PDB file of C-alpha atoms and ligand atoms in Angstrom:
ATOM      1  CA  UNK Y   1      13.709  17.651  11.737  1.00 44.00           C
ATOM      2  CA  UNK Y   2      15.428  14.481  10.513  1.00 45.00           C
ATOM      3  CA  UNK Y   3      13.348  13.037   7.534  1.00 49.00           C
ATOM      4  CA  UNK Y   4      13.040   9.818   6.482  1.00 49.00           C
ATOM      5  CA  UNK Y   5      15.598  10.539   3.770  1.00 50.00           C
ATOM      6  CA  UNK Y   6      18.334  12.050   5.737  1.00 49.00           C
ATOM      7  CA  UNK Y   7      17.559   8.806   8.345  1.00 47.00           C
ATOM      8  CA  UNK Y   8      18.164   6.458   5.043  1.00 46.00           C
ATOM      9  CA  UNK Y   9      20.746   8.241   3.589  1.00 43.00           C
ATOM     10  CA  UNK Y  10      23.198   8.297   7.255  1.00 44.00           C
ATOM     11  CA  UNK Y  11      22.232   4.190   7.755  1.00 42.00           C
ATOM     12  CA  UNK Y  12      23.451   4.182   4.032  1.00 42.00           C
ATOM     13  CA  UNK Y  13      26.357   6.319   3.881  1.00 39.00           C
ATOM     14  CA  UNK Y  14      27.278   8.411   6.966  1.00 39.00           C
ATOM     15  CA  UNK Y  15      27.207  11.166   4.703  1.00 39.00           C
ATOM     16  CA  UNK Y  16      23.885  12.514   6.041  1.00 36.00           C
ATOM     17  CA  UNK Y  17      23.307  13.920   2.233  1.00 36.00           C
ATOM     18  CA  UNK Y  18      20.044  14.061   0.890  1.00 41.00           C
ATOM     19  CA  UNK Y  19      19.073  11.100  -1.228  1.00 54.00           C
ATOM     20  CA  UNK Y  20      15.999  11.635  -2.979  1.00 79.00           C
ATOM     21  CA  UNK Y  21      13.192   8.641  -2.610  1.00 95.00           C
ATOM     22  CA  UNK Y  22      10.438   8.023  -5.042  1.00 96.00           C
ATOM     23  CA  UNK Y  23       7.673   6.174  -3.089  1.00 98.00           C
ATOM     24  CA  UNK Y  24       4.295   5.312  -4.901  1.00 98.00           C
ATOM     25  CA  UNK Y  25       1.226   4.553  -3.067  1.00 98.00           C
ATOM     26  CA  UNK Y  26      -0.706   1.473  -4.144  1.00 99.00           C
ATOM     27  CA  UNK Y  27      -4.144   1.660  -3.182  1.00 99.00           C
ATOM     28  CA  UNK Y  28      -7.215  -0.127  -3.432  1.00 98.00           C
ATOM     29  CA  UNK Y  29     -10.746  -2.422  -1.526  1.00 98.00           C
ATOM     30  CA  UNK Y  30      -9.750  -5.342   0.065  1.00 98.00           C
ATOM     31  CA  UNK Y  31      -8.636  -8.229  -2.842  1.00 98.00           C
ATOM     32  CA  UNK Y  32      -8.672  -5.529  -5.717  1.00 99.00           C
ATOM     33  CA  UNK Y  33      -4.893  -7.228  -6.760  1.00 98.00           C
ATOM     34  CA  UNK Y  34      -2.446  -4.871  -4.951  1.00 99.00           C
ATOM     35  CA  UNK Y  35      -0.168  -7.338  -4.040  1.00 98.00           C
ATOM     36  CA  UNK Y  36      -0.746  -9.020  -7.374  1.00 98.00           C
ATOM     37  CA  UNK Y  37       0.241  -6.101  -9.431  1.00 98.00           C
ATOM     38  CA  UNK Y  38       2.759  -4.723  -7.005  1.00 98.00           C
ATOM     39  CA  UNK Y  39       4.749  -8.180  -7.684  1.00 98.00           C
ATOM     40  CA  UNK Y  40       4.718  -7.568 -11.501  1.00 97.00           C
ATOM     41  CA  UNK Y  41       5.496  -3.999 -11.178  1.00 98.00           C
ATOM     42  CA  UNK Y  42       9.033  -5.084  -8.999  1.00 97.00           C
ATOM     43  CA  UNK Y  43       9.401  -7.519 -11.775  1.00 97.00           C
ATOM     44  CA  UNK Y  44       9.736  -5.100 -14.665  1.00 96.00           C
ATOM     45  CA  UNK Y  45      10.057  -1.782 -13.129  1.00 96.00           C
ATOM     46  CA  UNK Y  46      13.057  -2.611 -10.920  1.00 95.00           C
ATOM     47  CA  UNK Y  47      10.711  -1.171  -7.732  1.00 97.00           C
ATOM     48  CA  UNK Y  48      10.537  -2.434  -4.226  1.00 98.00           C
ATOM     49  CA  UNK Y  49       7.617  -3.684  -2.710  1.00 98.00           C
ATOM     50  CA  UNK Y  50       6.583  -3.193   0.849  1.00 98.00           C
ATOM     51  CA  UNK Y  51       2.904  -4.069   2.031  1.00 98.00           C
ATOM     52  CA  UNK Y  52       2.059  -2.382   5.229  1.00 98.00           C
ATOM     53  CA  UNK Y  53      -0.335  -5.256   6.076  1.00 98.00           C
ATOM     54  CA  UNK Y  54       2.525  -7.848   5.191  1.00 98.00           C
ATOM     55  CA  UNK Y  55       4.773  -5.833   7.879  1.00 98.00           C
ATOM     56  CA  UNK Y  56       2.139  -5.674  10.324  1.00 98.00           C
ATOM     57  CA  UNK Y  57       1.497  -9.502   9.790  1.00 98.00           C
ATOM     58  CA  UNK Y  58       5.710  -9.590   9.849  1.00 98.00           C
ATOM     59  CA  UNK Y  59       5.661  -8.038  13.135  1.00 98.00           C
ATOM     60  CA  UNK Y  60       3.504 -10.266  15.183  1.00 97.00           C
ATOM     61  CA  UNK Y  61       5.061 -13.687  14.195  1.00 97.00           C
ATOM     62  CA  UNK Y  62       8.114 -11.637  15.467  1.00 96.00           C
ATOM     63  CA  UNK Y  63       6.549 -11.844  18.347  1.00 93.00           C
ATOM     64  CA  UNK Y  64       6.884  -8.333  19.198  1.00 93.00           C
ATOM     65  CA  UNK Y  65       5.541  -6.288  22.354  1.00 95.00           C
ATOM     66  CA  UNK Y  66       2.604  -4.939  20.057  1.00 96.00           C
ATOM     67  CA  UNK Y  67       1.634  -8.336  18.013  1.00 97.00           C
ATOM     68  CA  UNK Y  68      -1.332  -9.007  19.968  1.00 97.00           C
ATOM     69  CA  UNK Y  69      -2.695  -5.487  19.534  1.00 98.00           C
ATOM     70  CA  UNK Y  70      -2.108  -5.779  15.637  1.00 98.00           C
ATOM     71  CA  UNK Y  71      -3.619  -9.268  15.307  1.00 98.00           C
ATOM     72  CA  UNK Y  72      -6.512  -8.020  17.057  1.00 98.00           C
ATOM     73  CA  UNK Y  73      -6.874  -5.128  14.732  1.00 98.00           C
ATOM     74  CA  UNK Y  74      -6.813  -7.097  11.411  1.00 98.00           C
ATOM     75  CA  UNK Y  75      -9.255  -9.729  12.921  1.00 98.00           C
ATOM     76  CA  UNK Y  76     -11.896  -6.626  12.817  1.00 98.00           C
ATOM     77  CA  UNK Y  77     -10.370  -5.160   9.836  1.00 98.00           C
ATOM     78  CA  UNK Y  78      -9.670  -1.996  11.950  1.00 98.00           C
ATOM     79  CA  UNK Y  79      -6.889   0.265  11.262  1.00 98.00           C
ATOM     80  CA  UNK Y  80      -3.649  -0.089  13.465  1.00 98.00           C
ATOM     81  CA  UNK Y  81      -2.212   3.443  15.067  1.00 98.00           C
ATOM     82  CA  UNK Y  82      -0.543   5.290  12.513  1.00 98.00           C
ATOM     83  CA  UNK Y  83       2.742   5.629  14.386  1.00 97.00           C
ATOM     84  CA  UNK Y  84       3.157   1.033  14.617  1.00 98.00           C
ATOM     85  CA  UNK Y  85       2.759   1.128  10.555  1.00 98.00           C
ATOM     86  CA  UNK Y  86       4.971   4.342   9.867  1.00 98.00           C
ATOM     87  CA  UNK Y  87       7.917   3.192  12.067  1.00 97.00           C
ATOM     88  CA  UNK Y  88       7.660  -0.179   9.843  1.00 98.00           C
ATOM     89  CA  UNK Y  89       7.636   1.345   6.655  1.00 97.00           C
ATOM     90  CA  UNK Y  90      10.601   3.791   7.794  1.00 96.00           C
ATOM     91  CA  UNK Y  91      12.660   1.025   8.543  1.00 95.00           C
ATOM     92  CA  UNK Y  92      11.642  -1.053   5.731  1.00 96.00           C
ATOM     93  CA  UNK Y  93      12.318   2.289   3.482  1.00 96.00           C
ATOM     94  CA  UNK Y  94      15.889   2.828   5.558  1.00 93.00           C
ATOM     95  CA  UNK Y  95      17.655  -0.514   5.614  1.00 94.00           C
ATOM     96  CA  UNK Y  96      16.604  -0.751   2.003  1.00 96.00           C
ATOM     97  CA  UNK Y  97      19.569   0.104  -0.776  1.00 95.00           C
ATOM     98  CA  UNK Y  98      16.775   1.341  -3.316  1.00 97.00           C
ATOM     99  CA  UNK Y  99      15.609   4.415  -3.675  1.00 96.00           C
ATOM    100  CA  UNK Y 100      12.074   3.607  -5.577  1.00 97.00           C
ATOM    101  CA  UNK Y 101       9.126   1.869  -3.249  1.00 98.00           C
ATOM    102  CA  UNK Y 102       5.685   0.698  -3.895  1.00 98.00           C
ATOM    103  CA  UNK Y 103       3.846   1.325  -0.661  1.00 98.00           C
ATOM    104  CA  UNK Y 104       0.713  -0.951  -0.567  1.00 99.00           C
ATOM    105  CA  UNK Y 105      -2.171  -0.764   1.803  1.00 99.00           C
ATOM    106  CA  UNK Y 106      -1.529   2.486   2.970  1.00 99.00           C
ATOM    107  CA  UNK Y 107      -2.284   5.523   3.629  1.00 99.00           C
ATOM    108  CA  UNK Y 108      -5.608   3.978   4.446  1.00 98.00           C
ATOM    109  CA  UNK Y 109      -6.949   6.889   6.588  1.00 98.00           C
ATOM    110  CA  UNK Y 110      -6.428  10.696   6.489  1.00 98.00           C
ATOM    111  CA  UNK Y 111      -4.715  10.341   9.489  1.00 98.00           C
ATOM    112  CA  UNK Y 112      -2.223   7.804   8.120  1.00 98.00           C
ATOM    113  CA  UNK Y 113      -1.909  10.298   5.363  1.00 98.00           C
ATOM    114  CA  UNK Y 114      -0.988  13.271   6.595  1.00 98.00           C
ATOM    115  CA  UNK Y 115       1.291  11.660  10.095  1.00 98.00           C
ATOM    116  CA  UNK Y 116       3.436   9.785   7.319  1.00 98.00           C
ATOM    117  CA  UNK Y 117       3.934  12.737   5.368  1.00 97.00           C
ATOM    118  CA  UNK Y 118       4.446  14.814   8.274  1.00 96.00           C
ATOM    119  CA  UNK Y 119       7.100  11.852  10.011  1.00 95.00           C
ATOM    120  CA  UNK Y 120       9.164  11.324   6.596  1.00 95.00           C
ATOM    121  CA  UNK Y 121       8.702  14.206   4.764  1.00 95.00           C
ATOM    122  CA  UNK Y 122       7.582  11.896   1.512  1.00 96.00           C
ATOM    123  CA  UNK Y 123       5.072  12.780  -0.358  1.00 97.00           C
ATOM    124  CA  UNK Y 124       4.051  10.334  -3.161  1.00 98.00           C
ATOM    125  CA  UNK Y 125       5.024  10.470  -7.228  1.00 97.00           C
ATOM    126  CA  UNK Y 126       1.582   9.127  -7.343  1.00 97.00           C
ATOM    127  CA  UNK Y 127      -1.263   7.124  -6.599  1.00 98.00           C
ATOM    128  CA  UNK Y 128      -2.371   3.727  -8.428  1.00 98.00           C
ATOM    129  CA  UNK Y 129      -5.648   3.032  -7.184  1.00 98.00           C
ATOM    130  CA  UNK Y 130      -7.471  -0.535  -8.326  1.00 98.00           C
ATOM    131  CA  UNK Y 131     -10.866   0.250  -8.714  1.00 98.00           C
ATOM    132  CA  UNK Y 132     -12.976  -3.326  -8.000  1.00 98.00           C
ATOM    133  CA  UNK Y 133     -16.815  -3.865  -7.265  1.00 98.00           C
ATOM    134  CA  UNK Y 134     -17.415  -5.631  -3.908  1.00 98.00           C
ATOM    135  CA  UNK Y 135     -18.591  -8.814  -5.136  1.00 98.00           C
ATOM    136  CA  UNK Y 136     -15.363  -9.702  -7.590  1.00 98.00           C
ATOM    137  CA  UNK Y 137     -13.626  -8.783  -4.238  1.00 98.00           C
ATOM    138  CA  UNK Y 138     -15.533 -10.740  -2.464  1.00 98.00           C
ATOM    139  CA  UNK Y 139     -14.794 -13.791  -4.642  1.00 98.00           C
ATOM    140  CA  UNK Y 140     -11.637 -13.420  -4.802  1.00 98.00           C
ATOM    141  CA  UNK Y 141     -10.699 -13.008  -0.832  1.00 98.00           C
ATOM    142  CA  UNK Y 142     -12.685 -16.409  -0.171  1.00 97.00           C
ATOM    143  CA  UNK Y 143     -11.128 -18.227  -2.741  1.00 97.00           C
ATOM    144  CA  UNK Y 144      -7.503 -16.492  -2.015  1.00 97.00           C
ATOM    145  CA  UNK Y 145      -6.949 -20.145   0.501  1.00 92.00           C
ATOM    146  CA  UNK Y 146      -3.450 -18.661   2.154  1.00 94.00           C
ATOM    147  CA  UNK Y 147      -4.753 -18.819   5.776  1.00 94.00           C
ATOM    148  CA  UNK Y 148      -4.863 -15.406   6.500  1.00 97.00           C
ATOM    149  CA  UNK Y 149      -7.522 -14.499   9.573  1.00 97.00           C
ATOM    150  CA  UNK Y 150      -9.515 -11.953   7.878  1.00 98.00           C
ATOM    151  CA  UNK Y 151     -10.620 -13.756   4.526  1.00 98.00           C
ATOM    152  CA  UNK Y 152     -13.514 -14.898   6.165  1.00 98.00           C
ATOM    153  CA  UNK Y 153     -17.195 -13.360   4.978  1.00 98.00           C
ATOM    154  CA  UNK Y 154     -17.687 -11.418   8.709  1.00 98.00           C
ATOM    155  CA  UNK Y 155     -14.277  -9.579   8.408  1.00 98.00           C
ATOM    156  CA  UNK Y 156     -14.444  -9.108   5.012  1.00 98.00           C
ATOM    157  CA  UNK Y 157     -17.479  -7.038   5.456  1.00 98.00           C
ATOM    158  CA  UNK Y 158     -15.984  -5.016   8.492  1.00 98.00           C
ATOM    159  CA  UNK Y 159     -13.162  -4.287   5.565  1.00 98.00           C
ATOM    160  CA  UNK Y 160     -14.648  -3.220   2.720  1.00 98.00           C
ATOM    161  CA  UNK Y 161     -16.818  -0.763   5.163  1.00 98.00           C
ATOM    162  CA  UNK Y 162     -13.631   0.788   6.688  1.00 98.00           C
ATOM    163  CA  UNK Y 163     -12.303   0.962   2.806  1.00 98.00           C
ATOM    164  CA  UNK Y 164     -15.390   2.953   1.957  1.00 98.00           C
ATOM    165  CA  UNK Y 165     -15.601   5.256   5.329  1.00 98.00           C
ATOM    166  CA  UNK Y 166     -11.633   5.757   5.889  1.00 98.00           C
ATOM    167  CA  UNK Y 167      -9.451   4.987   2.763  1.00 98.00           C
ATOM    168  CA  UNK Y 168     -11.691   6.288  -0.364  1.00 98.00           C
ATOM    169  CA  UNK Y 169     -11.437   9.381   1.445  1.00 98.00           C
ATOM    170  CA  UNK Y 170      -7.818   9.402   1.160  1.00 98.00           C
ATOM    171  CA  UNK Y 171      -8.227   8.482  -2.880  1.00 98.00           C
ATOM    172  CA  UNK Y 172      -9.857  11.054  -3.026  1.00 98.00           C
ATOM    173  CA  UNK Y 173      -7.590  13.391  -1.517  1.00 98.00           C
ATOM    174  CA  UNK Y 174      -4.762  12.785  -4.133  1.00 98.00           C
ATOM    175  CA  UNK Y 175      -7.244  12.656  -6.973  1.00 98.00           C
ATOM    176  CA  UNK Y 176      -8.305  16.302  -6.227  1.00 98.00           C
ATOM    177  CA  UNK Y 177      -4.233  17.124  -6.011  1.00 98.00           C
ATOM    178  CA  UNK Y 178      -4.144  14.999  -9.931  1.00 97.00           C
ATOM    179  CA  UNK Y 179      -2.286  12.540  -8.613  1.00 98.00           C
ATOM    180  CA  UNK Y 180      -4.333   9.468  -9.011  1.00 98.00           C
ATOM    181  CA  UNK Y 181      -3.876   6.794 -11.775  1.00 98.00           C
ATOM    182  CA  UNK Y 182      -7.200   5.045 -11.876  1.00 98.00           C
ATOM    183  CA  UNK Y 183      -6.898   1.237 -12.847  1.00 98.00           C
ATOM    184  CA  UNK Y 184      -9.853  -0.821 -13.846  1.00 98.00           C
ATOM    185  CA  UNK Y 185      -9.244  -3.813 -11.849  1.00 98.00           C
ATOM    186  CA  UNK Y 186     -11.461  -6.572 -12.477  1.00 98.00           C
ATOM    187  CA  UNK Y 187     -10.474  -7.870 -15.635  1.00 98.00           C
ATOM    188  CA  UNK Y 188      -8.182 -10.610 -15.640  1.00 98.00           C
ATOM    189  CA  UNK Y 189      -4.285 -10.152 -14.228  1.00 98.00           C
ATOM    190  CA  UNK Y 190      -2.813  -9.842 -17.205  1.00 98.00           C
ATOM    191  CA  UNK Y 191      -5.228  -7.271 -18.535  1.00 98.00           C
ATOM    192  CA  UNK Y 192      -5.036  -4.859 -15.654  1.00 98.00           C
ATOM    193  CA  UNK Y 193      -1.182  -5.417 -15.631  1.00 98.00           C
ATOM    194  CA  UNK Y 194      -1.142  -3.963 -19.395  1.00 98.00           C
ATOM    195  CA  UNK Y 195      -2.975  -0.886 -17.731  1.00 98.00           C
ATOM    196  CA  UNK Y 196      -0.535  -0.521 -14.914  1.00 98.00           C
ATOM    197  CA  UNK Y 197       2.076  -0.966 -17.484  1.00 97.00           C
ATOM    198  CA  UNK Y 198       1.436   1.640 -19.283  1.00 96.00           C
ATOM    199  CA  UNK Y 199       1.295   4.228 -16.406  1.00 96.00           C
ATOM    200  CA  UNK Y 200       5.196   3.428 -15.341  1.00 96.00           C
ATOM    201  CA  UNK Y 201       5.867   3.188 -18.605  1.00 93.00           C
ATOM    202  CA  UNK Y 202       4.858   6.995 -19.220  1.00 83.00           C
ATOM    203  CA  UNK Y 203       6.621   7.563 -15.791  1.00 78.00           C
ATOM    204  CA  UNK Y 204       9.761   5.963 -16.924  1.00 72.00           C
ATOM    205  CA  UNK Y 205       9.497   8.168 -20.315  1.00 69.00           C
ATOM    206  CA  UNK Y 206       9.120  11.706 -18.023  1.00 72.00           C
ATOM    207  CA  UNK Y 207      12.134  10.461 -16.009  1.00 68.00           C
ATOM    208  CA  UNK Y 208      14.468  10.187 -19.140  1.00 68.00           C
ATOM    209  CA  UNK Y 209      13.259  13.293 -20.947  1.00 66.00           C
TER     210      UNK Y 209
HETATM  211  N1  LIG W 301      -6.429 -11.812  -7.913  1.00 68.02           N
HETATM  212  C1  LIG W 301      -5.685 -10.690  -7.951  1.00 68.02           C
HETATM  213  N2  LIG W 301      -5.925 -10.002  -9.085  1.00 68.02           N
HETATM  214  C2  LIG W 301      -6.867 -10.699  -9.775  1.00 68.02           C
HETATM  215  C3  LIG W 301      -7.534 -10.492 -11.010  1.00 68.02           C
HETATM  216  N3  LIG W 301      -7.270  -9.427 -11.779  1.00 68.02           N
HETATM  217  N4  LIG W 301      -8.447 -11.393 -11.415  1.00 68.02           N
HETATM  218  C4  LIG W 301      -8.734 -12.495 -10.631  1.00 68.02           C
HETATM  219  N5  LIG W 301      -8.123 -12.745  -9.447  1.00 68.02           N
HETATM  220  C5  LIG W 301      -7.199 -11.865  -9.022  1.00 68.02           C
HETATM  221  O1  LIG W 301      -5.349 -10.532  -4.600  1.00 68.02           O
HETATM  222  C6  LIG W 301      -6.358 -11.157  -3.857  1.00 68.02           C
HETATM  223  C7  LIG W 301      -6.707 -12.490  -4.519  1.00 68.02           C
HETATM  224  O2  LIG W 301      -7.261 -12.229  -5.784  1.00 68.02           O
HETATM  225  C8  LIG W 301      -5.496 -13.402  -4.766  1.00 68.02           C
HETATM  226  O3  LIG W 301      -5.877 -14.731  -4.582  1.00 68.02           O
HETATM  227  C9  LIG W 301      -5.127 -13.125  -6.228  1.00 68.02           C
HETATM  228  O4  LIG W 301      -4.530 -14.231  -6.839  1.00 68.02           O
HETATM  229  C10 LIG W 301      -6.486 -12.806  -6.823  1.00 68.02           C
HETATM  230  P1  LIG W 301      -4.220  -9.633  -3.902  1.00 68.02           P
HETATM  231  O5  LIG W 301      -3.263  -9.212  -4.949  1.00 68.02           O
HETATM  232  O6  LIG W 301      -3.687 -10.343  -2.696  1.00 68.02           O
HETATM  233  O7  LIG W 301      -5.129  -8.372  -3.451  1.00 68.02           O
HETATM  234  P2  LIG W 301      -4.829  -7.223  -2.402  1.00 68.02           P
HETATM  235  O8  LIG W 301      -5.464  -6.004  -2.938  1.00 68.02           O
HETATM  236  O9  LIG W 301      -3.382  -7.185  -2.066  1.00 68.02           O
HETATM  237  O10 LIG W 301      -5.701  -7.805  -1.183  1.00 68.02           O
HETATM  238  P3  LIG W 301      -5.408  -7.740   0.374  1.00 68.02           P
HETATM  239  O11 LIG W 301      -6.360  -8.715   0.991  1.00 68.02           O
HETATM  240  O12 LIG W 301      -3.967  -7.903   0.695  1.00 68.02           O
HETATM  241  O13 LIG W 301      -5.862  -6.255   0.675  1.00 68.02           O
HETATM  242  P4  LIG W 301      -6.142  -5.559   2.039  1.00 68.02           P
HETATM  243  O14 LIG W 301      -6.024  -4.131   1.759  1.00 68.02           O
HETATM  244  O15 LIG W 301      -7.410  -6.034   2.647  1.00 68.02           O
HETATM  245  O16 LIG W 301      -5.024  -6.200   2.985  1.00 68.02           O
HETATM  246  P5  LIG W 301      -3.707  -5.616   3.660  1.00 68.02           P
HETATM  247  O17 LIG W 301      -2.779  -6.736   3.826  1.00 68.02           O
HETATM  248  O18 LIG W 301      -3.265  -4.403   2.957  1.00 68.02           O
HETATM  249  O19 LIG W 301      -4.290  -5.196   5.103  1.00 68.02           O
HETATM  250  C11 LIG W 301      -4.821  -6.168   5.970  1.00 68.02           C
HETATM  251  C12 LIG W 301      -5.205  -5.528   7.286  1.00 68.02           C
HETATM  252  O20 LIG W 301      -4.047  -4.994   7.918  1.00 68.02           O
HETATM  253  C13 LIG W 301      -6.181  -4.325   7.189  1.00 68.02           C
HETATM  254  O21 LIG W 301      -7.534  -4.732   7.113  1.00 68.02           O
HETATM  255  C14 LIG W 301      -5.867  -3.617   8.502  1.00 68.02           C
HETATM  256  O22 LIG W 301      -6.488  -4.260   9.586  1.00 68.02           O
HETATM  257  C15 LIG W 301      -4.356  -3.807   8.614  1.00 68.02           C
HETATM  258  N6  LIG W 301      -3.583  -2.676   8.039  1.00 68.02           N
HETATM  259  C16 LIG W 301      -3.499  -1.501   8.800  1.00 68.02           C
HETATM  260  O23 LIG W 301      -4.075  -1.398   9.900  1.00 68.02           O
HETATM  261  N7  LIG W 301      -2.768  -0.451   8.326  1.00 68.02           N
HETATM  262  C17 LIG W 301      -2.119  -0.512   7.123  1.00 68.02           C
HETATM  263  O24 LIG W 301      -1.483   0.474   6.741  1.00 68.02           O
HETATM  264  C18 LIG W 301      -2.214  -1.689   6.356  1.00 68.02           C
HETATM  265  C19 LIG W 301      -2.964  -2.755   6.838  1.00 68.02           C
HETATM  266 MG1  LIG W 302      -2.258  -7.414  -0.256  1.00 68.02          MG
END
């Protein structure tokens, strides 16, 4: 089967070799500072970023034949099918010329987990995961002011509940497999940054040796 990689490398080069794809998954409750720290990390660890809820969002201004299926979905703070978010991220992954990704937001069930690893064939370097209690969460999603349909108190609820049932799960997965890279997430930005720092930085170190 045709993996994610060989799919990237032929849209790249025609040359259908393998090109090897280091993909990080950036997890974390609802408001913990993914997108926050995933914006820093592009900044000084030459990454690229791709939320799976900024896709999903992407895809139904497009407009697209399943917009009002994911708009629905993110007004509950339910989960969209696996197969809608992987076929984003595989393109997002393919017409990109990098070969390093931050994926943020997801896997956020074991489902998600194991389809995208099944689909692409990636399996991640390693997991950040921002650990945040509920109420700096909380705080922080009503005061984030950007519009979006689910930073209001009702949703917010329905999401950290899914985050506990469905995505700590997945957490929990990787950190039995020691791939997790626990982050203490609700000091201020700069102070977690310093912590996620330090974890590429030991990556970047492993790389070189
Ligand atoms: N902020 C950040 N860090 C701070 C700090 N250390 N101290 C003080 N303030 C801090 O941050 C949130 C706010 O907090 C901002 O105002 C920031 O300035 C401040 P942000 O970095 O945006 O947090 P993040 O963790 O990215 O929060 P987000 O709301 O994006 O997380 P979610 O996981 O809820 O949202 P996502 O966009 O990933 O998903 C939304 C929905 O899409 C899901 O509920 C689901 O319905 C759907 N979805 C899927 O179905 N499948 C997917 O794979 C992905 C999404
Ligand atoms: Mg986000």
């Amino acid at each position: 089967m045709e993996t994610v990689v060989d799919a990237a490398n032929k849209g790249a080069n025609g040359s259908g070799q393998n090109k090897s794809v280091t993909v990080v998954f950036v997890l974390g409750g609802p408001g913990s500072g993914k997108g926050t720290q995933c914006a820093n990390i592009v900044e000084h660890f030459g990454y690229t970023h791709l939320s799976a809820g900024d896709l999903l969002r992407a895809e139904i201004k497009s407009g697209s034949e399943n917009g009002n299926m994911i708009d629905n979905m993110i007004k509950e703070g339910k989960i969209v099918p696996s197969e809608v978010t992987i076929k984003l991220l595989q393109k997002a992954i393919q017409e990109n010329g990098n070969d390093k990704f931050l994926i943020d937001g997801f896997p956020r069930n074991e489902e998600n987990r194991a389809a995208f690893e099944s689909v692409t064939g990636i399996e991640p370097e390693f997991v950040l995961f921002f650990d945040c209690s509920e109420g700096e969460m909380e705080t922080r999603l009503l005061n984030r002011n950007q519009g979006r349909v689910d930073d209001n108190i009702e949703t917010i609820r329905k999401r950290f509940k899914v985050f506990l049932e469905s995505s700590l799960p997945v957490i929990e997965y990787y950190n039995a497999k020691g791939k997790v890279r626990k982050i203490d997430a609700a000091k201020p930005i700069e102070k977690v940054f310093e912590s996620v720092r330090s974890v590429f930085t030991i990556l970047g170190d492993k790389a070189a040796a």
